[in-house]
Amino acid sequence: MLKRLAAVAATLAAISGPAAAQDVVRLGNLKFAHYGAISYMKEIAAKYNLKIDEKQFAKGADIYPAMAVDQIDIAASGADGAVAARGNGVKLLVVAGFANGGVRILGRPDLGAKTLADVKGKKVAVVRGGTQDLMLLAELEKNGLTWSERPGKDVQLVYFNNYADLNQALAQKYVDVICQSEPQSTQAISNGWGYEIVKPYDTPVGVPYRPLVMTEKMYTEKPEVAARVLKLFVEATKTFIEKPDLAEKYVREQVFKGQLSSKDFRDSMENADYTYDMPAGHMQVTADLMHKYGLGKMVNPPKGDAEWVKLDLLEKAKAELGAKTTSKTN
């Protein structure tokens, strides 16, 4: 009897063939609350016969050199990082938006500034090459302030390499103002290191959207894999939008390893949203302002979304999974 069952099993295996190996997709990601759905992709990837190999970077600008040498297939970052990479020859495409918001400008507790115009003569810190860098300069310009890394302008810019150091610099009063991401800005407020001066969403950038990018190589040479990646992305994001308790649990326990309180998570997500979408023209507005401010040191700044914003796979995935366009802004 056992021999007969073994023979039947062998016959069925021969008919069906060997199980297809999972396609490995190498993901570059950042450690922020609103990047959580991107991390969650690896938890459900097997459903799409994919394996997500996630590598976390300190900031978005660090991801793209790895993408340029074919070490990363998809990446989550600020729009400015994607623009700078594309403008310097990295062959990438924007295939979705995954988050919006997530920026605050904070002052040290005793500063007393009510608007950004009140910080004239102060030191203002930001991480170089992040979304916050562009948002800060746009807000300074809107308030009629000039800036430089050297004394002599209305504000002196101080650049840091990571977001944790920004909070420490504000706490120690080494700087007067920081432009920070989430949940780090919420943590700075809850720890008494700073207070919110403004959410810088009233400039031509508007509410910043973060793009999910993919190499042209994957998009053109592995279209079937690329389509599965977008379906995986949509399902992970849809899950986080529809199940906020799951999203909180995953981000706090898996992404931040218990180092983020429930209150800080919820407060930070009051200033950010998970999304699928990339508004028309948003990447070009970002590119134009970056070129204006000299950010990214681009050899060939992108001109128009048509050549590198490809949302066809996203729209197909959304239709198949019943995902609605997300329109909430902060």
Coordinates of C-alpha atoms in Angstrom, one line a residue:
M1 CA 0.0 0.0 0.0
L2 CA 2.8 2.4 0.9
K3 CA 4.6 1.6 -2.3
R4 CA 1.5 2.3 -4.3
L5 CA 0.9 5.7 -2.6
A6 CA 4.6 6.6 -3.3
A7 CA 4.2 5.6 -6.9
V8 CA 1.1 7.8 -7.2
A9 CA 2.8 10.7 -5.6
A10 CA 5.8 10.3 -7.9
T11 CA 3.5 10.2 -11.0
L12 CA 1.7 13.4 -9.9
A13 CA 5.0 15.2 -9.3
A14 CA 6.2 14.2 -12.7
I15 CA 3.0 15.5 -14.3
S16 CA 3.0 18.8 -12.4
G17 CA 6.7 19.3 -12.7
P18 CA 9.0 20.8 -10.0
A19 CA 7.8 23.8 -8.0
A20 CA 8.9 27.0 -9.5
A21 CA 11.7 28.8 -7.6
Q22 CA 10.7 32.1 -6.1
D23 CA 12.0 35.1 -7.9
V24 CA 14.3 37.1 -5.6
V25 CA 13.7 40.9 -5.7
R26 CA 16.3 43.1 -3.9
L27 CA 14.7 46.0 -2.0
G28 CA 16.3 49.1 -0.8
N29 CA 14.3 50.7 2.1
L30 CA 14.5 53.2 4.9
K31 CA 13.5 53.0 8.6
F32 CA 10.5 55.3 8.9
A33 CA 7.0 54.7 10.1
H34 CA 5.4 55.6 6.8
Y35 CA 7.7 53.1 5.0
G36 CA 6.3 50.2 6.9
A37 CA 4.1 48.7 4.2
I38 CA 7.1 48.5 2.0
S39 CA 8.8 46.3 4.6
Y40 CA 5.6 44.3 5.0
M41 CA 5.9 43.2 1.4
K42 CA 8.5 40.5 2.4
E43 CA 6.0 38.9 4.8
I44 CA 3.4 38.1 2.1
A45 CA 5.8 37.8 -0.9
A46 CA 5.5 34.0 -1.2
K47 CA 1.9 34.5 -2.2
Y48 CA 3.2 36.0 -5.5
N49 CA 6.1 33.5 -5.8
L50 CA 8.5 36.2 -4.8
K51 CA 11.1 36.6 -2.1
I52 CA 11.9 40.1 -1.0
D53 CA 15.5 40.6 0.1
E54 CA 15.3 43.9 2.0
K55 CA 18.3 46.0 2.9
Q56 CA 17.8 49.1 5.0
F57 CA 19.9 52.3 4.2
A58 CA 20.5 55.4 6.4
K59 CA 19.0 57.7 3.8
G60 CA 17.5 57.6 0.3
A61 CA 20.6 59.0 -1.4
D62 CA 22.6 55.9 -0.2
I63 CA 20.3 53.5 -2.1
Y64 CA 20.9 54.6 -5.6
P65 CA 24.6 53.9 -6.0
A66 CA 23.7 50.3 -5.2
M67 CA 20.9 50.4 -7.8
A68 CA 23.3 51.8 -10.3
V69 CA 25.6 48.7 -10.1
D70 CA 22.7 46.2 -10.2
Q71 CA 22.6 45.4 -6.5
I72 CA 19.0 46.7 -5.9
D73 CA 15.9 46.1 -8.0
I74 CA 13.3 48.3 -6.3
A75 CA 13.6 51.0 -3.8
A76 CA 11.6 53.3 -1.5
S77 CA 12.8 56.8 -0.9
G78 CA 12.0 60.5 -1.1
A79 CA 11.2 61.9 -4.5
D80 CA 14.4 64.0 -4.4
G81 CA 16.6 60.9 -4.2
A82 CA 14.9 59.3 -7.2
V83 CA 15.2 62.6 -9.2
A84 CA 18.9 63.0 -8.4
A85 CA 19.6 59.4 -9.3
R86 CA 17.7 59.7 -12.6
G87 CA 19.4 63.0 -13.3
N88 CA 22.8 61.4 -12.8
G89 CA 22.2 58.5 -15.1
V90 CA 20.8 55.7 -12.9
K91 CA 18.3 53.8 -15.1
L92 CA 15.2 53.8 -12.8
L93 CA 11.5 54.3 -13.2
V94 CA 8.8 55.5 -10.8
V95 CA 6.2 52.8 -10.7
A96 CA 4.0 54.0 -7.7
G97 CA 3.8 56.3 -4.8
F98 CA 3.8 54.6 -1.4
A99 CA 3.5 57.4 1.3
N100 CA 2.9 61.1 1.6
G101 CA 3.6 63.7 4.3
G102 CA 6.0 62.8 7.1
V103 CA 7.9 66.1 7.5
R104 CA 8.0 68.7 10.3
I105 CA 10.1 71.7 11.1
L106 CA 10.9 71.8 14.8
G107 CA 12.4 74.4 17.1
R108 CA 14.2 73.9 20.4
P109 CA 11.8 74.4 23.3
D110 CA 13.1 77.8 24.3
L111 CA 13.3 79.3 20.8
G112 CA 9.9 81.0 20.8
A113 CA 9.6 81.1 17.0
K114 CA 6.0 81.0 15.8
T115 CA 6.7 80.9 12.1
L116 CA 9.7 80.0 10.0
A117 CA 10.3 83.7 9.4
D118 CA 11.1 84.1 13.1
V119 CA 14.2 81.9 12.8
K120 CA 16.3 84.5 11.1
G121 CA 19.9 84.4 12.5
K122 CA 19.5 80.8 13.7
K123 CA 21.2 77.5 12.9
V124 CA 18.9 75.2 10.9
A125 CA 19.8 71.5 10.5
V126 CA 18.7 68.8 8.1
V127 CA 19.9 65.5 6.6
R128 CA 21.5 66.1 3.2
G129 CA 19.9 64.5 0.3
G130 CA 16.5 63.7 1.8
T131 CA 13.0 64.9 1.2
Q132 CA 13.4 67.2 4.2
D133 CA 16.3 69.0 2.5
L134 CA 14.1 70.1 -0.4
M135 CA 11.1 70.9 1.8
L136 CA 13.2 73.1 4.1
L137 CA 14.7 75.2 1.2
A138 CA 11.3 75.6 -0.4
E139 CA 9.9 76.8 3.0
L140 CA 12.8 79.1 3.6
E141 CA 12.3 80.7 0.2
K142 CA 8.5 81.1 0.9
N143 CA 9.3 83.0 4.1
G144 CA 11.8 85.3 2.3
L145 CA 14.9 83.9 4.0
T146 CA 18.3 83.3 2.5
W147 CA 20.6 80.4 3.5
S148 CA 24.2 79.2 3.4
E149 CA 26.3 76.6 5.2
R150 CA 28.5 79.6 6.2
P151 CA 27.6 82.5 8.4
G152 CA 26.4 85.6 6.6
K153 CA 22.9 84.7 5.3
D154 CA 19.6 84.8 7.2
V155 CA 20.0 81.2 8.4
Q156 CA 23.0 79.0 8.6
L157 CA 22.4 75.4 7.4
V158 CA 24.0 72.5 9.2
Y159 CA 23.9 69.1 7.5
F160 CA 23.9 65.7 9.2
N161 CA 24.2 62.2 7.8
N162 CA 21.4 60.5 9.7
Y163 CA 18.1 61.4 11.3
A164 CA 18.9 60.3 14.9
D165 CA 21.7 62.8 15.0
L166 CA 19.3 65.6 14.2
N167 CA 17.3 65.0 17.3
Q168 CA 20.4 64.8 19.4
A169 CA 21.6 68.1 18.0
L170 CA 18.3 69.8 18.8
A171 CA 18.2 68.2 22.3
Q172 CA 21.7 69.5 23.1
K173 CA 20.9 72.9 21.6
Y174 CA 23.7 72.6 19.1
V175 CA 21.2 73.8 16.5
D176 CA 18.1 75.9 16.9
V177 CA 15.8 74.3 14.3
I178 CA 15.6 70.9 12.5
C179 CA 13.6 69.7 9.5
Q180 CA 12.8 66.1 10.4
S181 CA 11.0 62.9 9.2
E182 CA 8.6 60.6 11.1
P183 CA 8.6 59.1 13.6
Q184 CA 11.8 61.0 14.6
S185 CA 10.0 64.4 14.7
T186 CA 7.2 63.0 16.9
Q187 CA 9.8 61.4 19.2
A188 CA 11.6 64.7 19.5
I189 CA 8.3 66.4 20.5
S190 CA 7.3 63.7 23.0
N191 CA 10.7 63.8 24.6
G192 CA 10.6 67.5 25.1
W193 CA 13.5 68.3 22.7
G194 CA 11.5 70.5 20.4
Y195 CA 8.1 71.7 19.2
E196 CA 6.5 72.0 15.8
I197 CA 6.9 75.3 14.0
V198 CA 5.3 74.2 10.8
K199 CA 4.5 71.2 8.5
P200 CA 6.1 72.6 5.3
Y201 CA 3.3 71.7 2.9
D202 CA 2.5 75.2 1.7
T203 CA 5.1 75.5 -1.0
P204 CA 5.0 74.5 -4.7
V205 CA 6.0 70.9 -3.6
G206 CA 2.8 70.6 -1.6
V207 CA 2.5 67.4 0.4
P208 CA 5.5 65.3 -0.5
Y209 CA 4.9 61.9 -2.1
R210 CA 7.5 59.2 -1.9
P211 CA 8.0 57.1 -5.0
L212 CA 8.5 53.3 -5.3
V213 CA 11.1 53.0 -8.0
M214 CA 12.2 50.0 -10.1
T215 CA 15.2 49.5 -12.4
E216 CA 14.5 49.8 -16.1
K217 CA 16.1 46.4 -16.4
M218 CA 13.4 44.7 -14.3
Y219 CA 10.6 46.7 -15.9
T220 CA 11.6 45.9 -19.5
E221 CA 13.4 42.5 -19.2
K222 CA 11.2 40.8 -16.5
P223 CA 7.8 42.3 -17.1
E224 CA 6.0 39.3 -15.5
V225 CA 8.1 39.6 -12.4
A226 CA 7.6 43.4 -12.3
A227 CA 3.8 42.9 -12.5
R228 CA 3.8 40.5 -9.6
V229 CA 5.9 43.0 -7.6
L230 CA 3.3 45.7 -8.1
K231 CA 0.5 43.4 -7.1
L232 CA 2.5 42.5 -4.0
F233 CA 3.0 46.2 -3.2
V234 CA -0.7 47.0 -3.7
E235 CA -1.8 44.1 -1.4
A236 CA 0.7 45.1 1.3
T237 CA -0.4 48.7 1.2
K238 CA -4.1 47.9 1.1
T239 CA -3.6 45.7 4.2
F240 CA -1.9 48.5 6.1
I241 CA -4.6 51.0 5.1
E242 CA -7.5 48.7 5.9
K243 CA -5.9 47.2 9.1
P244 CA -4.3 50.0 11.0
D245 CA -3.8 47.9 14.2
L246 CA -1.8 45.3 12.1
A247 CA 0.2 48.2 10.6
E248 CA 1.0 49.6 14.0
K249 CA 2.0 46.2 15.4
Y250 CA 4.2 45.4 12.5
V251 CA 6.0 48.7 12.4
R252 CA 6.5 48.9 16.1
E253 CA 7.6 45.3 16.6
Q254 CA 9.3 44.3 13.4
V255 CA 10.6 47.6 12.0
F256 CA 11.5 49.4 15.2
K257 CA 12.0 46.3 17.4
G258 CA 9.9 47.7 20.3
Q259 CA 11.7 51.1 20.3
L260 CA 8.6 53.1 19.1
S261 CA 5.7 53.6 21.5
S262 CA 2.1 53.3 20.4
K263 CA 1.5 57.0 21.0
D264 CA 4.5 58.0 18.9
F265 CA 3.5 55.7 16.1
R266 CA 0.0 57.1 16.0
D267 CA 1.1 60.7 16.3
S268 CA 3.6 60.2 13.5
M269 CA 1.0 58.7 11.3
E270 CA -1.2 61.7 11.9
N271 CA 1.4 63.5 9.8
A272 CA 1.7 60.8 7.0
D273 CA -0.4 58.4 5.0
Y274 CA 0.2 55.1 3.2
T275 CA -0.8 55.4 -0.4
Y276 CA -0.5 53.8 -3.8
D277 CA -0.5 56.9 -5.9
M278 CA 1.8 59.4 -7.5
P279 CA 0.1 62.6 -8.4
A280 CA 0.6 63.8 -12.0
G281 CA 3.5 66.3 -12.2
H282 CA 4.7 65.8 -8.7
M283 CA 8.1 64.3 -9.8
Q284 CA 8.6 67.1 -12.3
V285 CA 7.9 69.9 -9.7
T286 CA 10.4 68.2 -7.4
A287 CA 13.0 68.0 -10.2
D288 CA 12.5 71.7 -11.2
L289 CA 12.9 72.9 -7.6
M290 CA 16.0 70.7 -7.0
H291 CA 17.6 72.1 -10.2
K292 CA 16.7 75.7 -9.0
Y293 CA 18.3 75.1 -5.6
G294 CA 21.3 73.1 -6.9
L295 CA 20.3 69.9 -5.1
G296 CA 21.5 66.6 -6.4
K297 CA 24.2 68.0 -8.7
M298 CA 22.4 66.5 -11.7
V299 CA 24.2 66.1 -15.0
N300 CA 20.9 65.8 -16.9
P301 CA 17.8 66.8 -14.8
P302 CA 14.6 64.9 -15.8
K303 CA 12.4 66.8 -18.1
G304 CA 8.8 65.6 -18.0
D305 CA 7.2 62.6 -16.3
A306 CA 6.5 60.7 -19.5
E307 CA 9.9 59.3 -19.9
W308 CA 10.3 57.8 -16.4
V309 CA 7.0 57.7 -14.5
K310 CA 5.4 54.4 -15.5
L311 CA 2.2 53.7 -13.6
D312 CA 0.6 51.1 -15.9
L313 CA 1.5 48.1 -13.7
L314 CA 0.2 49.9 -10.7
E315 CA -3.2 50.7 -12.2
K316 CA -3.6 47.1 -13.4
A317 CA -2.7 45.8 -10.0
K318 CA -5.1 48.2 -8.3
A319 CA -7.9 47.1 -10.6
E320 CA -7.2 43.4 -10.0
L321 CA -7.1 43.8 -6.2
G322 CA -9.9 46.3 -5.9
A323 CA -7.7 49.0 -4.4
K324 CA -9.1 52.5 -4.5
T325 CA -7.2 55.7 -5.2
T326 CA -6.0 57.3 -2.0
S327 CA -6.6 61.0 -1.9
K328 CA -6.2 62.1 1.7
T329 CA -3.6 64.8 2.2
N330 CA -2.2 66.5 5.3

